[in-house]
Coordinates of C-alpha atoms in Angstrom, one line a residue:
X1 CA -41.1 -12.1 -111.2
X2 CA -37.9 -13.5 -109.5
X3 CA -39.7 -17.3 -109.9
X4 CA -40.0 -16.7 -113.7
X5 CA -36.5 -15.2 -114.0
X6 CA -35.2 -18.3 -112.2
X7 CA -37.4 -20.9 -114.5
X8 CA -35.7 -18.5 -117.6
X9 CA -32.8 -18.9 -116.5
X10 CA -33.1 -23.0 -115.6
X11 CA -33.8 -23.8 -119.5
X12 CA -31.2 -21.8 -120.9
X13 CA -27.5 -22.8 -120.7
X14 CA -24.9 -20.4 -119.7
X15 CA -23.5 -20.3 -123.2
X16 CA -26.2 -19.6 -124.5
X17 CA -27.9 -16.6 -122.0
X18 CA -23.9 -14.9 -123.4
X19 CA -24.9 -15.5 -126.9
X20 CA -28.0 -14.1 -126.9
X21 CA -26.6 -10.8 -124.7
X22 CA -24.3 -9.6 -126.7
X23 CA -26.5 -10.5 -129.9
X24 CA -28.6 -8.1 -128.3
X25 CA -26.4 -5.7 -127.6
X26 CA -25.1 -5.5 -131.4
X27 CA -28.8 -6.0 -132.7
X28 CA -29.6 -2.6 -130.1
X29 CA -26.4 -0.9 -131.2
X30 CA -27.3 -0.9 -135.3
X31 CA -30.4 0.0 -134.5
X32 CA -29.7 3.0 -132.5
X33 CA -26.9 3.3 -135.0
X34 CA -29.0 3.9 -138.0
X35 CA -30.9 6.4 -136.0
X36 CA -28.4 8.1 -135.3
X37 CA -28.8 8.0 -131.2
X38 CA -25.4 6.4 -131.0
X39 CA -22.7 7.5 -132.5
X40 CA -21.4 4.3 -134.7
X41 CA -21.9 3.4 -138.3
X42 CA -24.2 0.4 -138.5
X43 CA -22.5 -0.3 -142.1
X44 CA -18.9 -0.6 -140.0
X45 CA -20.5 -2.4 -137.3
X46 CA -21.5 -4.8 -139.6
X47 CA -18.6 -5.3 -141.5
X48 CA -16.6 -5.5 -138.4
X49 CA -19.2 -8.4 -137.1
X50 CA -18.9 -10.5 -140.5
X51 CA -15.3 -9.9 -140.7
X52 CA -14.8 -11.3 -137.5
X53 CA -16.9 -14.0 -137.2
X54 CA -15.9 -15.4 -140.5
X55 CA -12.1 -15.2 -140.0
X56 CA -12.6 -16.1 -136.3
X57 CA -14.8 -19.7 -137.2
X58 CA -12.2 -20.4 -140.0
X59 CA -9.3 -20.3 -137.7
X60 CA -11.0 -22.3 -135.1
X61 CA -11.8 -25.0 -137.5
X62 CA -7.9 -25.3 -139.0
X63 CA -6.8 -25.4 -135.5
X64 CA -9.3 -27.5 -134.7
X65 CA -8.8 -29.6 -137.3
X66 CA -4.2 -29.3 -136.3
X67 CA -4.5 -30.0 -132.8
X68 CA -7.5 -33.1 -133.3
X69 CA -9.9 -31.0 -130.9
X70 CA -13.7 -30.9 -130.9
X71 CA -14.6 -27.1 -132.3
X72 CA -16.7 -25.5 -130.3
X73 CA -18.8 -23.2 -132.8
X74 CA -20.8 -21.2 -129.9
X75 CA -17.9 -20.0 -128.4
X76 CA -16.5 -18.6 -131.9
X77 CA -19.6 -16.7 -131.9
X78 CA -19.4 -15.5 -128.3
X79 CA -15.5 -14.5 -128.4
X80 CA -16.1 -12.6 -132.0
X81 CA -19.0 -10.3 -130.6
X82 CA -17.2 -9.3 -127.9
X83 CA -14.4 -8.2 -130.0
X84 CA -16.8 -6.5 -132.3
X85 CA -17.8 -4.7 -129.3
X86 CA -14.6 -4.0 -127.9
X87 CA -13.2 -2.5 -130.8
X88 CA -14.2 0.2 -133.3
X89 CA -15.8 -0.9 -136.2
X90 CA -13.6 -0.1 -139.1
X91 CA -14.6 1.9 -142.1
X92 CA -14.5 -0.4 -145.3
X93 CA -11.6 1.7 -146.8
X94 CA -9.6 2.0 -143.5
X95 CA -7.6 -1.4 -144.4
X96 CA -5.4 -0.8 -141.6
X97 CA -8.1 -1.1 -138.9
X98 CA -9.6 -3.8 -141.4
X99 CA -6.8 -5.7 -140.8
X100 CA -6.6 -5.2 -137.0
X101 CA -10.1 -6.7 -136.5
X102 CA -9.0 -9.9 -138.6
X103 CA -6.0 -10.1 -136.7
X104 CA -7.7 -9.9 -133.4
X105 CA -10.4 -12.6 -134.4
X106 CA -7.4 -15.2 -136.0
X107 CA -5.4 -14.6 -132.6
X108 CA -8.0 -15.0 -130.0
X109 CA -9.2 -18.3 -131.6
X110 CA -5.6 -19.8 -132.0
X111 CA -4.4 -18.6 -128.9
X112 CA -7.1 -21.5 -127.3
X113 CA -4.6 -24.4 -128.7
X114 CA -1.0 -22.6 -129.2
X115 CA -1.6 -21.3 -125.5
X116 CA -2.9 -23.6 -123.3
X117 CA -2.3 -25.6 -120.3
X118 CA -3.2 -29.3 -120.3
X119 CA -6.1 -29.0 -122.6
X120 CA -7.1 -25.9 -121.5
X121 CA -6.6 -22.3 -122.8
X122 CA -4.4 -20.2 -120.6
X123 CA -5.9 -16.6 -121.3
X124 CA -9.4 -15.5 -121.8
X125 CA -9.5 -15.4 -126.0
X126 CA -11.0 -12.2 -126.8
X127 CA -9.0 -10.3 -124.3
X128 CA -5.7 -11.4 -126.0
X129 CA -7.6 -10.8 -129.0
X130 CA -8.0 -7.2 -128.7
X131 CA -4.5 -7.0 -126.7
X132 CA -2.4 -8.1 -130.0
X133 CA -3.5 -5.1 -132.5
X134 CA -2.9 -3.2 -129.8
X135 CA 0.5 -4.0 -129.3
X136 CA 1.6 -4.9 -133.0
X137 CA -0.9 -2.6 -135.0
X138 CA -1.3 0.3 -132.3
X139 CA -4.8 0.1 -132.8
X140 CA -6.1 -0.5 -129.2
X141 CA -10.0 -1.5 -128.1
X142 CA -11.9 1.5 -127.4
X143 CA -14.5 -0.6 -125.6
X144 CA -16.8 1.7 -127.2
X145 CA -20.1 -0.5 -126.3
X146 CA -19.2 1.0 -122.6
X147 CA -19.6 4.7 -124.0
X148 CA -23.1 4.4 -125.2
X149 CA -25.7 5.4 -122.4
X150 CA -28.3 3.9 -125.0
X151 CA -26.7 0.9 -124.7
X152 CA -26.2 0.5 -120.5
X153 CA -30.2 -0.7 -119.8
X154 CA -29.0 -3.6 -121.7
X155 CA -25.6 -3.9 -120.5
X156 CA -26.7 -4.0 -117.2
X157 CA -30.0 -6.4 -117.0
X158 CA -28.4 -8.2 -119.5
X159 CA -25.1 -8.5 -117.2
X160 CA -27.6 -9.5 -113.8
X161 CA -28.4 -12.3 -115.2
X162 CA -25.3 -13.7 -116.3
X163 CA -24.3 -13.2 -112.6
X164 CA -27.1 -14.9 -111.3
X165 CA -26.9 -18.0 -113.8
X166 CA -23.5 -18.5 -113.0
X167 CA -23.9 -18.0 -109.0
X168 CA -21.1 -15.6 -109.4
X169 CA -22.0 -11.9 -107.8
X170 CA -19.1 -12.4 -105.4
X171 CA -16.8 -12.1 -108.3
X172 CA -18.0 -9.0 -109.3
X173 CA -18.1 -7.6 -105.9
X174 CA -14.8 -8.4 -105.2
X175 CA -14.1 -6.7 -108.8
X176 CA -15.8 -4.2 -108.1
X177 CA -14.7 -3.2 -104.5
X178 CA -11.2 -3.3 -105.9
X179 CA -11.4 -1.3 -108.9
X180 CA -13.6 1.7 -107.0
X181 CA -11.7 1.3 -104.2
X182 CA -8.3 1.9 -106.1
X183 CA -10.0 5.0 -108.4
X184 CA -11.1 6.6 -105.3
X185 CA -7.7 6.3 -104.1
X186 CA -5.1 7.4 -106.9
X187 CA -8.1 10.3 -107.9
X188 CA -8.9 13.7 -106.5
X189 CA -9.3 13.2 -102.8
X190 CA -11.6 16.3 -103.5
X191 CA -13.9 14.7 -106.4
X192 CA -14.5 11.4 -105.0
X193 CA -17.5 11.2 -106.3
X194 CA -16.3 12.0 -110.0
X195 CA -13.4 9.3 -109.8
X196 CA -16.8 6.7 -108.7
X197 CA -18.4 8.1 -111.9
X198 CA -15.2 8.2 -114.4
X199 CA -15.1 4.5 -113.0
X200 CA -18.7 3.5 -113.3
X201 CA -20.0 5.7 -116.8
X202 CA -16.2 6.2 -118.7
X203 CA -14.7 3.4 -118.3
X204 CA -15.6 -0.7 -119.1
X205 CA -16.9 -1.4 -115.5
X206 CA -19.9 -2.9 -116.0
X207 CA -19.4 -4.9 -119.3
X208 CA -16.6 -5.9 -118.6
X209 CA -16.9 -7.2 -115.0
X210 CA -20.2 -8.8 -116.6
X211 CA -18.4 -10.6 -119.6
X212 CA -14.8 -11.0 -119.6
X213 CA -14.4 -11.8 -115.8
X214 CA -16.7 -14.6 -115.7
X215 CA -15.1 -16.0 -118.3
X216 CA -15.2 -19.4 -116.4
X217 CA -12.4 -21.4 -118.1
X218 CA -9.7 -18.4 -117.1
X219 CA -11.0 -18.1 -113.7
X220 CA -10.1 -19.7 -110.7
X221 CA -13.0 -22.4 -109.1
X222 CA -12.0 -22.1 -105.8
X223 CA -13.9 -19.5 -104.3
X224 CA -11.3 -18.1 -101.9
X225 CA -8.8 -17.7 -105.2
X226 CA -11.9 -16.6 -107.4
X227 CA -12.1 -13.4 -105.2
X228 CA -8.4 -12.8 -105.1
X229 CA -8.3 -13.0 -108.7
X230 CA -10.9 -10.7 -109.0
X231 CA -9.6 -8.2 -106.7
X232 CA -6.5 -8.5 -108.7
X233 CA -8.0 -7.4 -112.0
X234 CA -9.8 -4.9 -110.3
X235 CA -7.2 -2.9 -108.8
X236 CA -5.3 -3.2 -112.5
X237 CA -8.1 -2.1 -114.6
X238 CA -8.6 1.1 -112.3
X239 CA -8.4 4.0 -114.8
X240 CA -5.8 5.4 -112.6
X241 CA -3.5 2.5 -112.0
X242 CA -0.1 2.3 -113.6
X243 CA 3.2 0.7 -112.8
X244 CA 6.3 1.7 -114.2
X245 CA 4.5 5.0 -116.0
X246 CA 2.8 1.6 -117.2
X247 CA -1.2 2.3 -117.7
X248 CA -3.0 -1.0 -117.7
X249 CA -6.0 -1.6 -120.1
X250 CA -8.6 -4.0 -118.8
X251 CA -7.9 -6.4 -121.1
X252 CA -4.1 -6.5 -120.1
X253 CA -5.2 -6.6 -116.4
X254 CA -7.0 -9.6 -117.1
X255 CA -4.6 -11.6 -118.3
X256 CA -2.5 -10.8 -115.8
X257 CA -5.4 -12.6 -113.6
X258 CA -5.1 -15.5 -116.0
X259 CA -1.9 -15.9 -115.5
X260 CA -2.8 -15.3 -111.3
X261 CA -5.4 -18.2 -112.4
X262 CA -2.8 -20.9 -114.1
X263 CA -0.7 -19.9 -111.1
X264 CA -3.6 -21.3 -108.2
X265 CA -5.6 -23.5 -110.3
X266 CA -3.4 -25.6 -112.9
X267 CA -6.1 -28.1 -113.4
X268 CA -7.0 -28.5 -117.2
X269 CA -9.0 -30.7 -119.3
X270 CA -9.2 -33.9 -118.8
X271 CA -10.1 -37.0 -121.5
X272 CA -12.4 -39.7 -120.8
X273 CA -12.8 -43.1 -122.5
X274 CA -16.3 -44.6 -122.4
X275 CA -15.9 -48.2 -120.7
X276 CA -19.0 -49.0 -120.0
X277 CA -22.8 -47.8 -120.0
X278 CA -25.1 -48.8 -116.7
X279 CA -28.5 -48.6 -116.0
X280 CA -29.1 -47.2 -112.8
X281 CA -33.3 -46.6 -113.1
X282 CA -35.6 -47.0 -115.6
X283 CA -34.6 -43.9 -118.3
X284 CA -31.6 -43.0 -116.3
X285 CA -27.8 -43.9 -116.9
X286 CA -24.3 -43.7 -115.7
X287 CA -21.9 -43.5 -117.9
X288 CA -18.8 -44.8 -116.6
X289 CA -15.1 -43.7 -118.1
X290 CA -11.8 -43.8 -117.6
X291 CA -9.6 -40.4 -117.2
X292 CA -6.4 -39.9 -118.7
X293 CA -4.6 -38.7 -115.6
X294 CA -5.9 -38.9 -112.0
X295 CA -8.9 -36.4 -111.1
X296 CA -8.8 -35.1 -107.6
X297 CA -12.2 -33.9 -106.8
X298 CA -14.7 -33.1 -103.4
X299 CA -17.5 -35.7 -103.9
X300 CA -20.1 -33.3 -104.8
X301 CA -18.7 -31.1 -107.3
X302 CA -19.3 -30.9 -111.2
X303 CA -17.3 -30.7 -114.6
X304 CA -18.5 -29.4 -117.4
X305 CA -18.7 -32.0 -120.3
X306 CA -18.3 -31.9 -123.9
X307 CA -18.9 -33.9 -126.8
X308 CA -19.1 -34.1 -130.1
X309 CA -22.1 -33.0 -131.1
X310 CA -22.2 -32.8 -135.4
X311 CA -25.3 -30.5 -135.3
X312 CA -26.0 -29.1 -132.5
X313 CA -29.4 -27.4 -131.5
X314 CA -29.7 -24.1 -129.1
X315 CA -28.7 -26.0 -126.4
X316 CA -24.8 -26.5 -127.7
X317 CA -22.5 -29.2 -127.0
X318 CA -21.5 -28.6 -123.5
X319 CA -23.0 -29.6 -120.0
X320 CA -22.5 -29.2 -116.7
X321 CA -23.3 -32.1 -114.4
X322 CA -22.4 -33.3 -110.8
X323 CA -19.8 -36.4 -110.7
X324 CA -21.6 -39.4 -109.4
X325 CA -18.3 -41.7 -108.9
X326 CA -16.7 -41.3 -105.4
X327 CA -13.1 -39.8 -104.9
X328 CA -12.4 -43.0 -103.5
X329 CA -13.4 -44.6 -107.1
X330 CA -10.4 -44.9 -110.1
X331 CA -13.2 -45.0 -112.5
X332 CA -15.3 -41.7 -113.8
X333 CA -19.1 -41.5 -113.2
X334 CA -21.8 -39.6 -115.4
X335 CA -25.4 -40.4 -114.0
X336 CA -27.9 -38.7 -116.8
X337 CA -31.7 -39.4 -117.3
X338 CA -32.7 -39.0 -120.8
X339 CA -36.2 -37.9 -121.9
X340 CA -38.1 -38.2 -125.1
X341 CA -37.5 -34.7 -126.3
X342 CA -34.0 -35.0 -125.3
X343 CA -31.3 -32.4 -126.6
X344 CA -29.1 -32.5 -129.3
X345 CA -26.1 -33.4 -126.7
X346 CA -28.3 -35.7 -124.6
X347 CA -28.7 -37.9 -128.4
X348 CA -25.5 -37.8 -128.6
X349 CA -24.3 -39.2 -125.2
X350 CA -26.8 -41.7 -126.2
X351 CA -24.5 -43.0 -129.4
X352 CA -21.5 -43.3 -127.3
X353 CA -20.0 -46.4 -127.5
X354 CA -16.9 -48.2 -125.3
X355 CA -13.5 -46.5 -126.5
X356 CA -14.7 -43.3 -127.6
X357 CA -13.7 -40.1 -125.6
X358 CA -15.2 -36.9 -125.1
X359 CA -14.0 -33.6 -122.8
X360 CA -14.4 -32.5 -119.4
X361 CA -13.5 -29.2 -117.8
X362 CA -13.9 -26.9 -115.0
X363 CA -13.6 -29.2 -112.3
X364 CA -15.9 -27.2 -109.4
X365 CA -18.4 -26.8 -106.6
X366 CA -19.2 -26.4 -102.8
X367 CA -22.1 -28.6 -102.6
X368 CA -19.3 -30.7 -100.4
X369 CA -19.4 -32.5 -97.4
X370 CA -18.8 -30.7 -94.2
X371 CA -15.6 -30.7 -92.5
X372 CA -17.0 -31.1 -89.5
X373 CA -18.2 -35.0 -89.5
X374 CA -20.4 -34.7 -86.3
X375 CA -22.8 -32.7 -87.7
X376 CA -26.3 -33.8 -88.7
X377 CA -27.2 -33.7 -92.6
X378 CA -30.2 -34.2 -94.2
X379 CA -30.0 -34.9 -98.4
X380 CA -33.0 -34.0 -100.1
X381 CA -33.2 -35.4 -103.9
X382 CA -35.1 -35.5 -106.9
X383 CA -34.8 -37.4 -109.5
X384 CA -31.5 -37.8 -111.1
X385 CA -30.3 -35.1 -108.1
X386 CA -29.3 -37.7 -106.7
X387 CA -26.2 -37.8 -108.2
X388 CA -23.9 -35.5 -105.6
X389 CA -24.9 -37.7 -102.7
X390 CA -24.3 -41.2 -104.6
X391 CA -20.9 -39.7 -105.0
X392 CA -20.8 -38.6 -101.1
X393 CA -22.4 -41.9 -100.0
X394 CA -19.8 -44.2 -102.0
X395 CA -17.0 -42.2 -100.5
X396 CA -18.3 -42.8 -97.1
X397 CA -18.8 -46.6 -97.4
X398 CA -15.4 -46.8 -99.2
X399 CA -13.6 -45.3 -95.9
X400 CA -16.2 -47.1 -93.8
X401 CA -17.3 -43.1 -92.3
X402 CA -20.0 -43.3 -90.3
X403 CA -22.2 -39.8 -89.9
X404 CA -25.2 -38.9 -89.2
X405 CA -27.0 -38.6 -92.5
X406 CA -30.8 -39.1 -93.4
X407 CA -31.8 -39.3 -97.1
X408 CA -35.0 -38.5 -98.4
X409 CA -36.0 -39.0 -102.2
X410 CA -38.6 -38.1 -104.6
X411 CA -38.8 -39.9 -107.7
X412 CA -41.8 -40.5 -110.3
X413 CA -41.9 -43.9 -109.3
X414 CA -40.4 -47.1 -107.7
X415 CA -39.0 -48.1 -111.3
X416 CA -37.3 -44.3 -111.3
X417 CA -35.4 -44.7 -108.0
X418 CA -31.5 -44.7 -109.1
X419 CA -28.7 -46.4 -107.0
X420 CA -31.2 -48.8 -105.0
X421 CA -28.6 -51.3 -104.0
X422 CA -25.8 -48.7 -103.0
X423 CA -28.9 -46.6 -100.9
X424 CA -29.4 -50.1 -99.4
X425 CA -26.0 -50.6 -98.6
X426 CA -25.3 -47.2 -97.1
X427 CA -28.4 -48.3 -94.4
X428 CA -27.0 -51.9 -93.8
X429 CA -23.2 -50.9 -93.2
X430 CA -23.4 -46.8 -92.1
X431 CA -27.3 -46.4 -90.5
X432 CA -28.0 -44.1 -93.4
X433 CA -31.2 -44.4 -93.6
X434 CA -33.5 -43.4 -97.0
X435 CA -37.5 -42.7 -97.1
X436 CA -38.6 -42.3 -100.8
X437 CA -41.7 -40.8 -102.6
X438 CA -43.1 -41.8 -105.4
X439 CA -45.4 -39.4 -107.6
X440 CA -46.6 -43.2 -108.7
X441 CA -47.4 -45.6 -106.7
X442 CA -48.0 -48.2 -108.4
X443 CA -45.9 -51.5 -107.8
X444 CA -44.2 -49.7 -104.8
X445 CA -43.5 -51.6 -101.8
X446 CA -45.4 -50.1 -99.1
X447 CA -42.2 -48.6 -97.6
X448 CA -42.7 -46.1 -100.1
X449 CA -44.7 -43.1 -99.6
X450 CA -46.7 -41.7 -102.1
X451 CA -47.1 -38.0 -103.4
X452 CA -44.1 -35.2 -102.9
X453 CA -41.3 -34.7 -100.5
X454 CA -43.4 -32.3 -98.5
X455 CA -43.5 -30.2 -95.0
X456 CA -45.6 -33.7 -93.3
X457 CA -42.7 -35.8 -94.9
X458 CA -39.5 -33.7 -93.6
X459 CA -41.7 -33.7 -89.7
X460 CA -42.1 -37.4 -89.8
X461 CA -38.6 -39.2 -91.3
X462 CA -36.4 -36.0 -89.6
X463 CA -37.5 -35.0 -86.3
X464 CA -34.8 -33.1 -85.3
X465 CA -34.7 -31.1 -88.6
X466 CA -33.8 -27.5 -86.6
X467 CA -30.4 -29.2 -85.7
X468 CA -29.7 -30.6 -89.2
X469 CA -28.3 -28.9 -92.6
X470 CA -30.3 -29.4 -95.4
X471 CA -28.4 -30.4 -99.1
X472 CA -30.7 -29.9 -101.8
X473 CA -30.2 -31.3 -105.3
X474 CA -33.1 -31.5 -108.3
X475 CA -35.2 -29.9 -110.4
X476 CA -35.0 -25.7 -109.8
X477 CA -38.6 -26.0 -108.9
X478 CA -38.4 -28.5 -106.5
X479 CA -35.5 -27.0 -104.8
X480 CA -37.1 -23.8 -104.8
X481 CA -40.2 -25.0 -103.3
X482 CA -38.6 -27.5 -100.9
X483 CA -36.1 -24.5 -99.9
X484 CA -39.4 -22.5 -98.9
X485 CA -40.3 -24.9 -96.9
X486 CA -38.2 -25.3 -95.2
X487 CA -38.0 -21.7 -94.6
X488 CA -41.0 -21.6 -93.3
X489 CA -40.3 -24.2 -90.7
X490 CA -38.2 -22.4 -89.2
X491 CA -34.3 -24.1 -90.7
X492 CA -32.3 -20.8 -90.9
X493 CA -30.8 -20.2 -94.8
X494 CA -27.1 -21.0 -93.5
X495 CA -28.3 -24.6 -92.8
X496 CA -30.0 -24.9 -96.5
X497 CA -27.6 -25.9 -99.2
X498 CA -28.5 -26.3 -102.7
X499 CA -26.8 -28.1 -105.8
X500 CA -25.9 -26.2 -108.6
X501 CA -28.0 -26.4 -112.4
X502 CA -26.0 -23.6 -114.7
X503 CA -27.6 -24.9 -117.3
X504 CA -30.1 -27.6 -119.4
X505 CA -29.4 -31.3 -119.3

């Protein structure tokens, strides 16, 4: 079960696992609706979800359109459902709370450009979306999709996996810990168990630590300031907690944590101008630009990039991928393979031509380098995973670092293998050396083995394995099975480290 969950979640972006939750959600809610098992209108949930998905994907195209941005349809879709289910669906003759569903759509989608920090939005849209009308039209979210036991199955499977794509239970822990921890406290010393429940069952715990926390553009990357932060919204969107006689709504307590985030993580978007396309292996490229402004990065870490895609498929116009330039390198590296049924954004890469830009965001990652430079690594890659350590061995040979590294790589054949020369160089000037298997060996040189990276392959080319730590980086399958493996021979899980895939290439 947790293989095929993990394959699930390996061809679906992160984007769109969110879109399809909280379609769900709404699709479950006017169901139960016109049942009558939940107490909300279908007819007003409705209207509330074309009201604010129409206003919400007009806005975002005139501001789109102002500021010369690429508009991001999906997450129109994404920050308008969420609203929907955040605030009550207004009767068609209630113009009032008509108007305060409008207004909270047309806000949340300008606030992205009027309030933003070098490219990138300051405050999580739909939580200053539903924080306006309640200001300005006193007509506050009654997160009502967190009252509706119905609905909490859904909420909460729904929610796991979100967690698990985006490697980010910690973050909900730390909310967690903090909120329960802070309702417990400020709550009948006698009914502790109540205060857990008002917390857990009345309140928008779960969808809300689920949804809006993640929320990875308003969040910190760091991991030590990612928990902070959450621990900060936490304690603010306790039930109990007020400041001033000042009660904090969850939405208000996370923006205070965006603010927290701008504080700790200024970074924004940075643009990149295509210069020039490479080929580093037969069907695999690197796309090499120049940034607008210096990008200080840990070779090893990812952005997530976006382009202009004019109709996208399923798969939307945003990536994540590893940076396979260097630190040390002025230039911007994008190492991609392309396929024959290639996405919708992968066809579109494909078209770029010298001068034109795209996006990238959300500088992050830990698959970094160890401080500590005596001890012994072992990379494992497959296929284009071996991006992360192209971008770890150019740094080394650019500072002339010498550590103890072996390589081992699995491609589909001697034609696949990417970044020959610069594997070759890191064995001539730093004793890195590389062993490579071919599914195909045909036309190998006889250096190459044939067949998988296996348990006989690890024994043979690393000897000392038990005193080495392991990087990972490919295909979810083969790090899955090589992490097994390597399991089962005995390399404890703190020495196994494994690149990160949120989503489809």
């Amino acid at each position: 079960m947790i293989a095929l969950v993990e394959r699930f979640l390996d061809r679906i972006t992160m984007y769109r696992l969110v879109f399809w939750y909280l379609a769900v959600l709404l699709g479950a809610a006017l169901a139960l609706g016109a049942v009558k098992a939940i107490a909300i209108d279908p007819v007003s949930l409705l209207l509330s979800l074309v009201l604010v998905l129409a206003s919400g994907y007009l806005a975002n195209q005139l501001f789109a359109r102002i500021f010369g941005a690429i508009p991001n349809v999906e997450s129109v879709y994404i920050t308008g459902m969420i609203i929907v289910l955040i605030m009550q669906p207004p009767a068609a003759t209630d113009l009032a709370a008509v108007g305060a569903v409008v207004a909270a759509s047309v806000w949340a989608m300008a606030s992205k450009f009027l309030l933003s920090a070098r490219r990138r939005h300051i405050f999580n849209p739909a939580a200053l979306g539903v924080a306006l009308p309640a200001l300005a039209l006193n007509e506050p979210g009654t997160w009502w999709v967190s009252a509706q036991p119905w609905l909490l199955p859904i909420v909460v499977v729904g929610g796991l996996l979100i967690l698990r794509k985006l490697r980010r239970f910690d973050l909900f822990l730390a909310f967690a810990a903090a909120n329960l921890a802070v309702t417990i406290l400020t709550g009948d010393a006698a009914d502790a168990l109540g205060s857990v429940k008002l917390a857990l069952m009345d309140s928008p715990f779960l969808f809300f630590g689920f949804v809006m926390l993640t929320e990875p553009l308003t969040a910190p990357q760091h991991k030590m300031w990612r928990l902070v932060y959450a621990a900060l919204v936490g304690a603010l969107a306790s039930p109990n907690t007020a400041i001033a006689g000042y009660y904090f709504t969850p939405e208000v307590a996370l923006l205070v944590g965006n603010l927290f985030t701008l504080l700790v993580s200024p970074e924004g978007r940075v643009v990149l101008t295509l210069r020039r396309i490479e080929q580093a292996a037969q069907g695999a490229y690197d796309f090499v630009f120049q940034p607008d402004r210096p990008l200080a990065f840990a070779a090893g870490q990812y952005l997530e990039w976006t382009l202009p895609v004019d109709r996208p498929d399923g798969r939307g116009n945003r990536r994540y991928f590893t940076i396979a330039s260097a630190p040390t390198e002025d230039e911007v590296r994008l190492g991609v393979k392309f396929a024959a049924n290639g996405s919708a954004f992968k066809r579109a890469l494909a078209d770029l031509r010298p001068g034109q830009r795209i996006v990238a965001s959300q500088l992050a990652g830990s698959f970094t380098l160890p401080r500590n430079r005596k001890r012994k690594l072992c990379f494992i890659a497959g296929g284009i995973g071996i991006t992360p350590f192209r971008s770890m061995l150019r740094e080394l040979l650019d500072r002339n670092e010498r550590r103890d590294i072996v390589v081992l790589y699995g491609s589909g054949s001697a034609r696949e293998v990417a970044y020959a020369d610069l594997l070759a160089e890191a064995e001539t000037e730093l004793g890195i050396r590389t062993h490579i298997a071919v599914l195909d060996p045909t036309g190998a040189p006889d250096d190459m083995r044939a067949g998988f990276i296996d348990e006989a392959m690890v024994r043979e080319t690393v000897p000392d394995f038990a005193a080495r730590t392991f990087y990972l980086s490919g295909p979810m399958p083969m790090v899955t099975s090589l992490r097994q493996v390597l399991r089962g021979m005995g390399v404890h899980p703190w020495q196994i480290r494994t690149d990160f895939f949120p989503g489809l290439a």
